[in-house]
Coordinates of N, CA and C in Angstrom, one line a residue:
Chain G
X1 N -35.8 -17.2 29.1 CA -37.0 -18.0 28.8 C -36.7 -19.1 27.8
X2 N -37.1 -20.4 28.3 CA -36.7 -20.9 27.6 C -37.3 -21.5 26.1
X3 N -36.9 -21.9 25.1 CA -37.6 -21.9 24.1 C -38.1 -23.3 24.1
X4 N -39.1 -23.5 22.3 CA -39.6 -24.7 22.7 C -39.0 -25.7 22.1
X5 N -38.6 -26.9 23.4 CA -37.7 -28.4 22.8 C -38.4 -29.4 22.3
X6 N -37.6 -29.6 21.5 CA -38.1 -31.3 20.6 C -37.3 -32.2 21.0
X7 N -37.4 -33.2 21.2 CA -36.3 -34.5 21.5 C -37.5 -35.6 20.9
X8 N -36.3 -36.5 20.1 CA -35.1 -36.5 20.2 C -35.1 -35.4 18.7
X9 N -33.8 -35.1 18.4 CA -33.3 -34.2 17.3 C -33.5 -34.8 16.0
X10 N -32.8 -36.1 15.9 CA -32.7 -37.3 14.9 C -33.5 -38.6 15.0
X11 N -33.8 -39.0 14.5 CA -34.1 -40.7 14.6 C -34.0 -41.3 12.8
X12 N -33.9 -42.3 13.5 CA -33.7 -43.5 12.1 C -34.9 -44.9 12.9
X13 N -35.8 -45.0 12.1 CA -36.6 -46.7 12.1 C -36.8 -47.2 11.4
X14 N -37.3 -48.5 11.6 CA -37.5 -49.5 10.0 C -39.0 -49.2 10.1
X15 N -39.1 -49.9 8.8 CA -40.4 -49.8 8.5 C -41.8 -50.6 9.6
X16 N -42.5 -50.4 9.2 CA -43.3 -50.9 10.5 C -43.0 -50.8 12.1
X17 N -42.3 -50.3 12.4 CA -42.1 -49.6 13.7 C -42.9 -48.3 14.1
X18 N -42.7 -48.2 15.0 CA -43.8 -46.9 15.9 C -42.5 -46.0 16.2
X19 N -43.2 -44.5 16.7 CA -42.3 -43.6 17.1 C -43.0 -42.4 17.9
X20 N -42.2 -42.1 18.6 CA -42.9 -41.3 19.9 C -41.7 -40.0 19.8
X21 N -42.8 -39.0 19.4 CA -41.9 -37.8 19.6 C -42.3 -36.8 20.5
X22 N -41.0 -36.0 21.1 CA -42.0 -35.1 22.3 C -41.6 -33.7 22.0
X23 N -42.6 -32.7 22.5 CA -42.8 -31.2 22.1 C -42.6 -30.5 24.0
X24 N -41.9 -29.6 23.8 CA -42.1 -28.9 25.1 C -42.1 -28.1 25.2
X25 N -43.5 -27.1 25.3 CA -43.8 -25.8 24.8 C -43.4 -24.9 25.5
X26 N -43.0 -23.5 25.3 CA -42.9 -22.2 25.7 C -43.5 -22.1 27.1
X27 N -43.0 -22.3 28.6 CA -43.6 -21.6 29.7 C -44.9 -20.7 29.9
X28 N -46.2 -21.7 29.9 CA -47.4 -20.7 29.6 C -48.1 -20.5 28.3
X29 N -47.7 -21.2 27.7 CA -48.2 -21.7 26.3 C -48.9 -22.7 26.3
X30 N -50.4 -22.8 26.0 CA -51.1 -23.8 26.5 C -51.5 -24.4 24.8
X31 N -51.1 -24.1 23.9 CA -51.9 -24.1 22.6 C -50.2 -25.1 22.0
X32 N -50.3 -26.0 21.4 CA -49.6 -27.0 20.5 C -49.3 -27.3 19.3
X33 N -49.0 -27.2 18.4 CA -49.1 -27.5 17.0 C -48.6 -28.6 16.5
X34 N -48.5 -29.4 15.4 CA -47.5 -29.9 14.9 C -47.5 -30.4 13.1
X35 N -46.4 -29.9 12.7 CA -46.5 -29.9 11.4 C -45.3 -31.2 10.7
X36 N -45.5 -31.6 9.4 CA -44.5 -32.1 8.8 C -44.1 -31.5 7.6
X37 N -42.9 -31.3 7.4 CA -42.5 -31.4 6.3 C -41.5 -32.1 5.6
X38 N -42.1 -32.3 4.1 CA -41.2 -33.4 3.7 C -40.5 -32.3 2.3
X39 N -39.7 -33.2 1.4 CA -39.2 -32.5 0.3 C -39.9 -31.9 -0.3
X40 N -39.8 -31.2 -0.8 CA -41.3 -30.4 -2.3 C -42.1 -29.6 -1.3
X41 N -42.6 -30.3 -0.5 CA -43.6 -30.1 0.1 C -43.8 -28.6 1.7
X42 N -44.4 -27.7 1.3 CA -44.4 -26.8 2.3 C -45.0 -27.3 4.0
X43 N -45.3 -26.6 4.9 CA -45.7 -27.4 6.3 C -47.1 -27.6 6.1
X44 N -47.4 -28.8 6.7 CA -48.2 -29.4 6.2 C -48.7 -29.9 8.1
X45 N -50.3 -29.5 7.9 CA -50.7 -29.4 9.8 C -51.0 -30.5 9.8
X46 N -50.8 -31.0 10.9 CA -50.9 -32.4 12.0 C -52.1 -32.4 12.5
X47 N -51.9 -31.8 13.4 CA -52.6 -31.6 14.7 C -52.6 -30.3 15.6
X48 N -53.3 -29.9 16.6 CA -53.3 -28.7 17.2 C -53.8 -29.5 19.1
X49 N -53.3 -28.9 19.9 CA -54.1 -29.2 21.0 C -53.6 -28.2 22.0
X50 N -54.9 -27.8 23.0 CA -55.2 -26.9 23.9 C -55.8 -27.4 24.9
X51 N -54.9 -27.3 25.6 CA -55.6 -27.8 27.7 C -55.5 -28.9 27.1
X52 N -55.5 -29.9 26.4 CA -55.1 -31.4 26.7 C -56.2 -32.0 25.8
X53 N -56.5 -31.1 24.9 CA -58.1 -31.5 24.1 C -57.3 -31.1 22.6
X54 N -57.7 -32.3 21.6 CA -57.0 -32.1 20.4 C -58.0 -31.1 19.8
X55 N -57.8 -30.1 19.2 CA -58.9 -29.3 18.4 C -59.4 -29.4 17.0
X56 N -57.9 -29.8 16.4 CA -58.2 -29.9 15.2 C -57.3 -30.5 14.8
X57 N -57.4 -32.1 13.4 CA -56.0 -32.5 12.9 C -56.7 -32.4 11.2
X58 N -55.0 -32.5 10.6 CA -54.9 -32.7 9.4 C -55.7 -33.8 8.5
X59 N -55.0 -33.5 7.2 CA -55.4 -35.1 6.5 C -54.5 -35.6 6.3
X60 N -54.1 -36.6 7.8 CA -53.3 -37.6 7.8 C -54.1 -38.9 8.6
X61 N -53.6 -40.0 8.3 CA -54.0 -41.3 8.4 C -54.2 -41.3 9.9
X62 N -54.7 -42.3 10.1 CA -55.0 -42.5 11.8 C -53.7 -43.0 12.3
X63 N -52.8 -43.6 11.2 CA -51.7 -44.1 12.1 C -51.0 -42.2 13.0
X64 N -51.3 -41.5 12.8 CA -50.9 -40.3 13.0 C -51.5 -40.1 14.6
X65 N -51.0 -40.0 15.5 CA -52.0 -39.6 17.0 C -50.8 -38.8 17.6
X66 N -51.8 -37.9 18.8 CA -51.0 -37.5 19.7 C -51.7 -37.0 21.0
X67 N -50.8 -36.4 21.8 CA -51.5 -36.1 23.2 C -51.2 -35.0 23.4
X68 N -51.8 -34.0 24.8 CA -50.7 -33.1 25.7 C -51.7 -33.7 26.9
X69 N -50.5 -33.3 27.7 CA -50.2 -33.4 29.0 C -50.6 -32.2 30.0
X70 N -50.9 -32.6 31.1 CA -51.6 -31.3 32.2 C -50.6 -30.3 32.0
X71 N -49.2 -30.3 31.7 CA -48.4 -29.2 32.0 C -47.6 -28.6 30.7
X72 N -48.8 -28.9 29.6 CA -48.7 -28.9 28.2 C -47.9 -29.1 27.4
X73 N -46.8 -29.8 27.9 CA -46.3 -31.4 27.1 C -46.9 -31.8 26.1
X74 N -46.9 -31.9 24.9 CA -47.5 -32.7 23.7 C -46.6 -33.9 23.2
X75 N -46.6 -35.3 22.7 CA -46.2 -36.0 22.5 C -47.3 -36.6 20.9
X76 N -46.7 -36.8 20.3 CA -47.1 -37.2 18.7 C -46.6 -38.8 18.1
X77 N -47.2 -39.7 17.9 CA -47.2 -41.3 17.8 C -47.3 -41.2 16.6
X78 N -46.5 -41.8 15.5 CA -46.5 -42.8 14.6 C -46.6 -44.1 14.4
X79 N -48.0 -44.8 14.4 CA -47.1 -46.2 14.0 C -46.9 -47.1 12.4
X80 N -47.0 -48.1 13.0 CA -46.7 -48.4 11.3 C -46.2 -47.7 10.6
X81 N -45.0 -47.3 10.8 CA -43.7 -46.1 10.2 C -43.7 -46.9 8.6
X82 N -44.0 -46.4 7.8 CA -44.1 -46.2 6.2 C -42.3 -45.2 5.8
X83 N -42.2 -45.5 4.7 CA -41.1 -44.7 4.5 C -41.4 -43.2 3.8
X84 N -42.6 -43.3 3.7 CA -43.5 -41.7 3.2 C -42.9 -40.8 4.5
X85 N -43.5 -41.7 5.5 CA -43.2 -40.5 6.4 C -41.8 -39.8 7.2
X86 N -40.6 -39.9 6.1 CA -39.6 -40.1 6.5 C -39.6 -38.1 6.4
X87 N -39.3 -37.5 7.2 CA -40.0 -36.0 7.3 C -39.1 -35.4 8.3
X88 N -39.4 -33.8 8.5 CA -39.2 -33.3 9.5 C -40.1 -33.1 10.0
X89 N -40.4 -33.1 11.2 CA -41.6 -32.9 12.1 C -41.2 -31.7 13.7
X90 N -42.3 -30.3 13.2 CA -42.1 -29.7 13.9 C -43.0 -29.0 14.6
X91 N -43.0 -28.5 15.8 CA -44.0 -28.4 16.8 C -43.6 -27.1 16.8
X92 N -44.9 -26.2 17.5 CA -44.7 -24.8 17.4 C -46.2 -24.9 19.1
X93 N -45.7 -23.3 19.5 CA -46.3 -23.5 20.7 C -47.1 -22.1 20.6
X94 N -48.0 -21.4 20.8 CA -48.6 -19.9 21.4 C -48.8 -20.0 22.8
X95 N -49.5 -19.0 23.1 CA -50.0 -18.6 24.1 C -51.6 -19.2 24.6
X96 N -52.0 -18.7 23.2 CA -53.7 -19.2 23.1 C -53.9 -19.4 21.2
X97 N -54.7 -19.2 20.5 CA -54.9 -19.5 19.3 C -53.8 -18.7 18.3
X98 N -53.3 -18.9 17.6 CA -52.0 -18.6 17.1 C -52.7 -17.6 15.5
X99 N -53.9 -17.6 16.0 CA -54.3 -16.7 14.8 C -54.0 -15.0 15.1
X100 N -53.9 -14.4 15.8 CA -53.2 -13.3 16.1 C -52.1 -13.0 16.9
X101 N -51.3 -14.2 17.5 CA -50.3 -14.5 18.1 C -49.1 -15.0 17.3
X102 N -48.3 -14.7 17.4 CA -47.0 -15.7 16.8 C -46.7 -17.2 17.1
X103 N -46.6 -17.8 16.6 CA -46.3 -19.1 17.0 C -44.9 -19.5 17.1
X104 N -44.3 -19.8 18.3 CA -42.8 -20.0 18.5 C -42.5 -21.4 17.8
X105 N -41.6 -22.1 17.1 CA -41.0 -23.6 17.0 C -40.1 -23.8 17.4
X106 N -40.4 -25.1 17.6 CA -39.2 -26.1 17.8 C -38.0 -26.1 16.6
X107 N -37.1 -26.9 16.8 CA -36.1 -27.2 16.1 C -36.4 -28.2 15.2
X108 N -37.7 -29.2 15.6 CA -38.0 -30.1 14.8 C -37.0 -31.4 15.0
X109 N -37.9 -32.2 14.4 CA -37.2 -34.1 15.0 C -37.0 -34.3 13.2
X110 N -36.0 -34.6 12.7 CA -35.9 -35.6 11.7 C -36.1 -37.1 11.4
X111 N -37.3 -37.1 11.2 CA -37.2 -39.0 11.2 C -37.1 -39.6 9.8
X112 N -36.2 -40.7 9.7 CA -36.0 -41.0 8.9 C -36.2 -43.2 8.8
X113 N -37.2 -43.4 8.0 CA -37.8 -44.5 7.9 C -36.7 -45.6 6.9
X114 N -36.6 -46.3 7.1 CA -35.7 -47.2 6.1 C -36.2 -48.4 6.3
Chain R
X1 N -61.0 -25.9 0.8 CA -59.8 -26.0 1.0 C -59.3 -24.4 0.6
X2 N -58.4 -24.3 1.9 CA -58.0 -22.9 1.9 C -56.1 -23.4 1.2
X3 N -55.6 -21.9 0.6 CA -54.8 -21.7 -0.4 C -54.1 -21.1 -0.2
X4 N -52.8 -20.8 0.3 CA -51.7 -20.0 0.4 C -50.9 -20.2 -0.8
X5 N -50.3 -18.9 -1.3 CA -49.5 -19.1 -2.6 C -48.5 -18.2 -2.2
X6 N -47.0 -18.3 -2.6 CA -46.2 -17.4 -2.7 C -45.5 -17.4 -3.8
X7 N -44.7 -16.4 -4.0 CA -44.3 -16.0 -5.2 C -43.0 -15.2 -4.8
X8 N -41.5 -15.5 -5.7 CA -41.2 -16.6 -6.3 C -41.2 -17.6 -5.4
X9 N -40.6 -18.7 -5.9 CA -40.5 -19.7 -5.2 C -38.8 -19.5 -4.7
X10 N -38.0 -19.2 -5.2 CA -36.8 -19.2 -5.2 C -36.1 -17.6 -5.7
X11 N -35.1 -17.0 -5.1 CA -34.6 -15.5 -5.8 C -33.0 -15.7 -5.3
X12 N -32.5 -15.1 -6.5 CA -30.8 -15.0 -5.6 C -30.5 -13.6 -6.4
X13 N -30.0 -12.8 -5.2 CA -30.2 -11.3 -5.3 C -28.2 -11.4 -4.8
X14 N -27.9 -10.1 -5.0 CA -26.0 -9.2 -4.8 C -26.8 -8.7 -3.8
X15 N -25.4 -8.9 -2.7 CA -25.6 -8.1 -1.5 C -25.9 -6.6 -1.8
X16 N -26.5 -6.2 -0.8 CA -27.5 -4.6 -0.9 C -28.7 -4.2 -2.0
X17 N -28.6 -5.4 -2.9 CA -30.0 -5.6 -3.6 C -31.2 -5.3 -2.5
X18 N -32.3 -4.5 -3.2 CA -33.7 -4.6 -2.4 C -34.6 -5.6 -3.0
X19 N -35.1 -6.3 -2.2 CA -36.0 -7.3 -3.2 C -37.6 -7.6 -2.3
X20 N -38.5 -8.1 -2.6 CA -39.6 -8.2 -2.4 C -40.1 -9.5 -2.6
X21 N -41.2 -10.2 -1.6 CA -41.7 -11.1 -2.5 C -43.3 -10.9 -1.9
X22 N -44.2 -12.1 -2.4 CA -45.6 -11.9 -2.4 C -46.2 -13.2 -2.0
X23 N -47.2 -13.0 -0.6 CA -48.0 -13.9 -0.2 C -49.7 -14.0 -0.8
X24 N -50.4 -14.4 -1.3 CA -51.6 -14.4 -1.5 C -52.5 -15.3 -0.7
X25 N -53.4 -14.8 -0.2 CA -54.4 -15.7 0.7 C -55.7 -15.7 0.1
X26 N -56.9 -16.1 0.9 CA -57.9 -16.0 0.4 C -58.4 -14.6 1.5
X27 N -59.8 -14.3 0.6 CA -59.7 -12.7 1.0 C -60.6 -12.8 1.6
X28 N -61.3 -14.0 2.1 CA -62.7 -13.8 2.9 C -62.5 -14.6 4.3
X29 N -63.1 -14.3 4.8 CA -62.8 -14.5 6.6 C -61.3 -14.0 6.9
X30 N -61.5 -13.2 7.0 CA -59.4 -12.7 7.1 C -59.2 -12.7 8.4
X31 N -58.7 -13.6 9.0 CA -57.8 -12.9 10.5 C -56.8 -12.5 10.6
X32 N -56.1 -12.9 10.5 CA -54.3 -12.4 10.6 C -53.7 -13.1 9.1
X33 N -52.5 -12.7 9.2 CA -51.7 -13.2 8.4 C -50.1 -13.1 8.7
X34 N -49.3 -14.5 8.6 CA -48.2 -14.5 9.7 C -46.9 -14.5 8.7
X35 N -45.9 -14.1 9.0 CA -44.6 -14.2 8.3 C -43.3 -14.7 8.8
X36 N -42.9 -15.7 8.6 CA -41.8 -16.4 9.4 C -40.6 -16.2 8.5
X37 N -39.4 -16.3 9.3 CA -37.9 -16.6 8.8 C -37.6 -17.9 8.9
X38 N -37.1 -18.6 8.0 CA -36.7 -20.2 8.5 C -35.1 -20.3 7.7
X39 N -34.3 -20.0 8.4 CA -32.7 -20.1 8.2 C -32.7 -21.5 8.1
X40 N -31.4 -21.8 7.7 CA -31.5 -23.4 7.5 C -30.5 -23.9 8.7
X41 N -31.0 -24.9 9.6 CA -30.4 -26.1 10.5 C -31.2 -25.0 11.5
X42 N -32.1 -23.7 11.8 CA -32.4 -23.3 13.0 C -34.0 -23.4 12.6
X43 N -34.6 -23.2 13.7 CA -36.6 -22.8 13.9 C -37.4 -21.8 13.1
X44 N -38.3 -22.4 12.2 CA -38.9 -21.0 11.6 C -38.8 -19.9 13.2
X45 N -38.6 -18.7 12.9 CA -38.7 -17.3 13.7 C -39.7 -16.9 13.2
X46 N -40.8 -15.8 13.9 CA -41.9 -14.8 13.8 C -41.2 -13.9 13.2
X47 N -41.4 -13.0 12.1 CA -41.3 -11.8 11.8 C -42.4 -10.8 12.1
X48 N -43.6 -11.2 11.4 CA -44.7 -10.2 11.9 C -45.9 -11.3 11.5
X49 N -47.3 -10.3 12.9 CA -48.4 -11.0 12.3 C -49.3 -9.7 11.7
X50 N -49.9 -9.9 11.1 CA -50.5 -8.6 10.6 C -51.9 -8.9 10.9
X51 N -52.6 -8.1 11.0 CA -54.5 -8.1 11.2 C -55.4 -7.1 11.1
X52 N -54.4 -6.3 10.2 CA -55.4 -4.6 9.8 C -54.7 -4.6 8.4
X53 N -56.2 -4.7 7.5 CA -56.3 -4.2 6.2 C -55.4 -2.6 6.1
X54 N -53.7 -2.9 5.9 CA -53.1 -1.5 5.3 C -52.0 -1.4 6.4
X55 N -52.5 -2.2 7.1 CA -51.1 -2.5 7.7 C -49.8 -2.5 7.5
X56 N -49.2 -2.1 7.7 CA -47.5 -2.0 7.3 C -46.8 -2.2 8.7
X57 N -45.9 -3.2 8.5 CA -45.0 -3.2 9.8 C -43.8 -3.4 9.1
X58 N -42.5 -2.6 10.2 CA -41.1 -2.9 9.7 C -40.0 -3.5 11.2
X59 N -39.0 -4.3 10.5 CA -38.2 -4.9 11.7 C -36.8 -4.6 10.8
X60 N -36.4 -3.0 11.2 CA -34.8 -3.4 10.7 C -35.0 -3.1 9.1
X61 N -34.3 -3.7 8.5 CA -34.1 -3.3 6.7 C -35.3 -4.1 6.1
X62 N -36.6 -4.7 7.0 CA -37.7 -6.0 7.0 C -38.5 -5.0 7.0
X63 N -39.7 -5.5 5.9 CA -40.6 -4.7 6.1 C -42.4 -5.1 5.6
X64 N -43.3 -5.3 6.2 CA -44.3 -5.7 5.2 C -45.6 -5.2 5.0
X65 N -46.8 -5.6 3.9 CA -48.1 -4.7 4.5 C -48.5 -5.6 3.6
X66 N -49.8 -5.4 3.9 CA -51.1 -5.9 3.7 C -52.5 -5.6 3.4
X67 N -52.7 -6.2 2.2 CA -54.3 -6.0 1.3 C -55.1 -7.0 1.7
X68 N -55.8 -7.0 2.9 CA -56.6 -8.0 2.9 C -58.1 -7.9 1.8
X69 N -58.4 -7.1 1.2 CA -59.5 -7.3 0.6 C -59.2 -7.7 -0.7
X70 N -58.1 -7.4 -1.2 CA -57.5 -8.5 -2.3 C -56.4 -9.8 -1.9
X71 N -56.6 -10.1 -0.8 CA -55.8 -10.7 -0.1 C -54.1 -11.4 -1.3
X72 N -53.4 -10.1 -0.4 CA -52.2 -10.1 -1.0 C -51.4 -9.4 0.3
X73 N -50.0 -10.0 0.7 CA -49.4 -9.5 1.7 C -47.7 -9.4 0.6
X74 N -46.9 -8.0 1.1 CA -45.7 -8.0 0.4 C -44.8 -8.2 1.2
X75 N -43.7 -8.7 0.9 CA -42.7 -8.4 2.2 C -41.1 -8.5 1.2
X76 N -41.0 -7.0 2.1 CA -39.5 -6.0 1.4 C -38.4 -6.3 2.2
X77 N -37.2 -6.5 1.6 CA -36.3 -6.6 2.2 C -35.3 -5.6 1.8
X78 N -34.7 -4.4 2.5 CA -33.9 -3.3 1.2 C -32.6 -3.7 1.9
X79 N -31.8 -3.1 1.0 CA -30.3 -3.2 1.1 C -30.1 -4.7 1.7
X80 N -30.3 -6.5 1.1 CA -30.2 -7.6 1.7 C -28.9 -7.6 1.8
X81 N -28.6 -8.4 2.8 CA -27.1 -8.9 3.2 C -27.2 -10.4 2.9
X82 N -26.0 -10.9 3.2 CA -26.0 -12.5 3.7 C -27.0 -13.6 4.6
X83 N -26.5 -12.7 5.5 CA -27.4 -13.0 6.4 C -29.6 -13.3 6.8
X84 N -29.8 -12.4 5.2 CA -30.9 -12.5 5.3 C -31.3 -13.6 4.6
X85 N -30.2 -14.6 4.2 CA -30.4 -15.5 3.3 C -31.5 -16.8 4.0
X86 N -32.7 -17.0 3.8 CA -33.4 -18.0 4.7 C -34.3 -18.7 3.7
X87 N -35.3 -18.9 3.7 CA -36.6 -19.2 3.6 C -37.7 -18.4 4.3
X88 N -38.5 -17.7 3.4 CA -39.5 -16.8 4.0 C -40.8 -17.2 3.6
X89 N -41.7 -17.6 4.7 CA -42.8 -18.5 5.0 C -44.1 -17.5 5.2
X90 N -45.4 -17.4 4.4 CA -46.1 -16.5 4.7 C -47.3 -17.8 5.2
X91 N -48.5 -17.7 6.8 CA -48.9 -18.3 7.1 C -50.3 -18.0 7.4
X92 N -51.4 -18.6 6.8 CA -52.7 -18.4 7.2 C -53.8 -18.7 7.9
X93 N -54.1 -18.3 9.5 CA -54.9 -19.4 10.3 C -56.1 -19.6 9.3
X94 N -56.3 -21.0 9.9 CA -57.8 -21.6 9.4 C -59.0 -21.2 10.1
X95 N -59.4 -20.0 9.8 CA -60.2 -19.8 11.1 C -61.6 -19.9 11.0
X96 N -61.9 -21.0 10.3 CA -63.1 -21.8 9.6 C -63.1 -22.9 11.1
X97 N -62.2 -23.1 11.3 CA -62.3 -24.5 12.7 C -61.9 -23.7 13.8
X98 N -61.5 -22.5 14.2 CA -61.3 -21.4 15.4 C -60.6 -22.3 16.4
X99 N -59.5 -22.5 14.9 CA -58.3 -23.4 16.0 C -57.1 -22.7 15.9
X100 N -55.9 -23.2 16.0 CA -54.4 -22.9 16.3 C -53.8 -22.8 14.6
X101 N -54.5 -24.0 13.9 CA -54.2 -23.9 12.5 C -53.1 -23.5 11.4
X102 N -52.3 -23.2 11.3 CA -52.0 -22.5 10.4 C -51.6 -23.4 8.9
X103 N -51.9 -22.0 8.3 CA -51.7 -22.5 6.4 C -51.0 -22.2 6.5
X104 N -50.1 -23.0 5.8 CA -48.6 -22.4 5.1 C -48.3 -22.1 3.6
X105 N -47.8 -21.5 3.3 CA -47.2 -21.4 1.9 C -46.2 -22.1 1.5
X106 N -45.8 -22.0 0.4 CA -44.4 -22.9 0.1 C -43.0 -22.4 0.5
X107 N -43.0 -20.7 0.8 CA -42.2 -20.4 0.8 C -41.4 -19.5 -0.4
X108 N -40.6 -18.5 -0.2 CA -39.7 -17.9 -1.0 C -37.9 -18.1 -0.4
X109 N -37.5 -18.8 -1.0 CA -35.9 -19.4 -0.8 C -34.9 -18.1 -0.9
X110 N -34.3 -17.1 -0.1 CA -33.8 -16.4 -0.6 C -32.0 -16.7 -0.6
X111 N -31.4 -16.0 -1.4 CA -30.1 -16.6 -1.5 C -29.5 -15.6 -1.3
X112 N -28.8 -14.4 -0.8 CA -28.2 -13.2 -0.9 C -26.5 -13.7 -1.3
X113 N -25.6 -13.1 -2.2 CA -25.1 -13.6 -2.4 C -23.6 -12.2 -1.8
X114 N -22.5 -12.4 -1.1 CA -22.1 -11.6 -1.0 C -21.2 -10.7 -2.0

């Protein structure tokens, strides 16, 4: 079974540029997560989405958005890339609400803003 | 605003040391409570989710339980090797928004040293 992919692994962008990262969850995992973390700082929630409906996001800026897809694909937009957000960013997938479930991750995308 | 705290933040233990550390949550609305491994360059991993006050679960020389009415979770590690050397992440759904959510803690850095 296979586990859940991030691509790309790495990135590097300048500032004021946008960024499109993608999540591809666990076979049958309809529930999405996605977290950042930066230095100091423990995981810190994004966003969540189920059947293609966001449920619930963080306290992060609007430049922050994302989606899933009918075959629960989630993709996460940055724009206006600030060098704050130079982070790891990682997606985690369940089954259904991850409050009595485990939540599987990704490997996480490193982006790095310059 | 909900609160995850762990304790220490960092430990460097001799191989076959037993060592412990401690999650604190808040003690009201309790659903679960999650415990991750996060090696470094791989995916936080599931170790256990817990959801019964006195719970005790073990995986191996891994071991943990849980006070939800003083909301406090332990988690033992006896005889550590090298190998158990990771980041251990204690995680709390937000189940105020009866979403996917999870709180995170900061984390306990463990070092095993051989």
């Amino acid at each position: 079974k296979a586990g859940v992919t991030q691509t790309p692994r790495y990135l590097i962008k300048t500032r004021g540029q946008q960024v499109t990262l993608s999540c591809s969850p666990i076979s049958g995992h309809r529930s999405v997560s996605w977290y950042q973390q930066t230095p100091g700082q423990g995981l810190q929630f994004l966003f969540e989405y189920f059947s293609e409906t966001q449920r619930n996001k963080g306290n992060f800026p609007g430049r922050f958005s994302g989606r899933q897809f009918s075959n629960s694909r989630s993709e996460m937009n940055v724009s206006t890339l600030e060098l704050g957000d130079s982070a790891l960013y990682l997606c985690a997938s369940s089954v259904g609400h991850t409050m009595n479930t485990e939540a599987f991750f990704g490997q996480g995308t490193r982006l790095t803003v310059v | 605003i909900l609160n995850v705290e762990q304790s220490p933040q960092s430990l460097h233990v001799q191989e076959g040391d037993s060592t412990n550390f401690t999650c604190s949550f808040p003690s009201s609305n309790f659903y679960a409570l999650h415990w991750y491994r996060w090696e470094t360059a791989k995916s936080p991993e599931a170790l256990f989710v817990m959801t019964l006050n006195g719970d005790e679960k073990k995986k191996g020389r891994i071991s943990a339980t849980l006070n939800t009415k003083e909301g406090y979770s332990y988690l033992y590690i006896k005889g550590s090797q090298p190998e158990d050397s990771a980041t251990y992440l204690c995680a709390f759904p937000d189940g105020s928004s009866n979403t996917g959510k999870l709180i995170f803690g900061q984390g306990t850095t463990l070092q095993v040293k051989p």
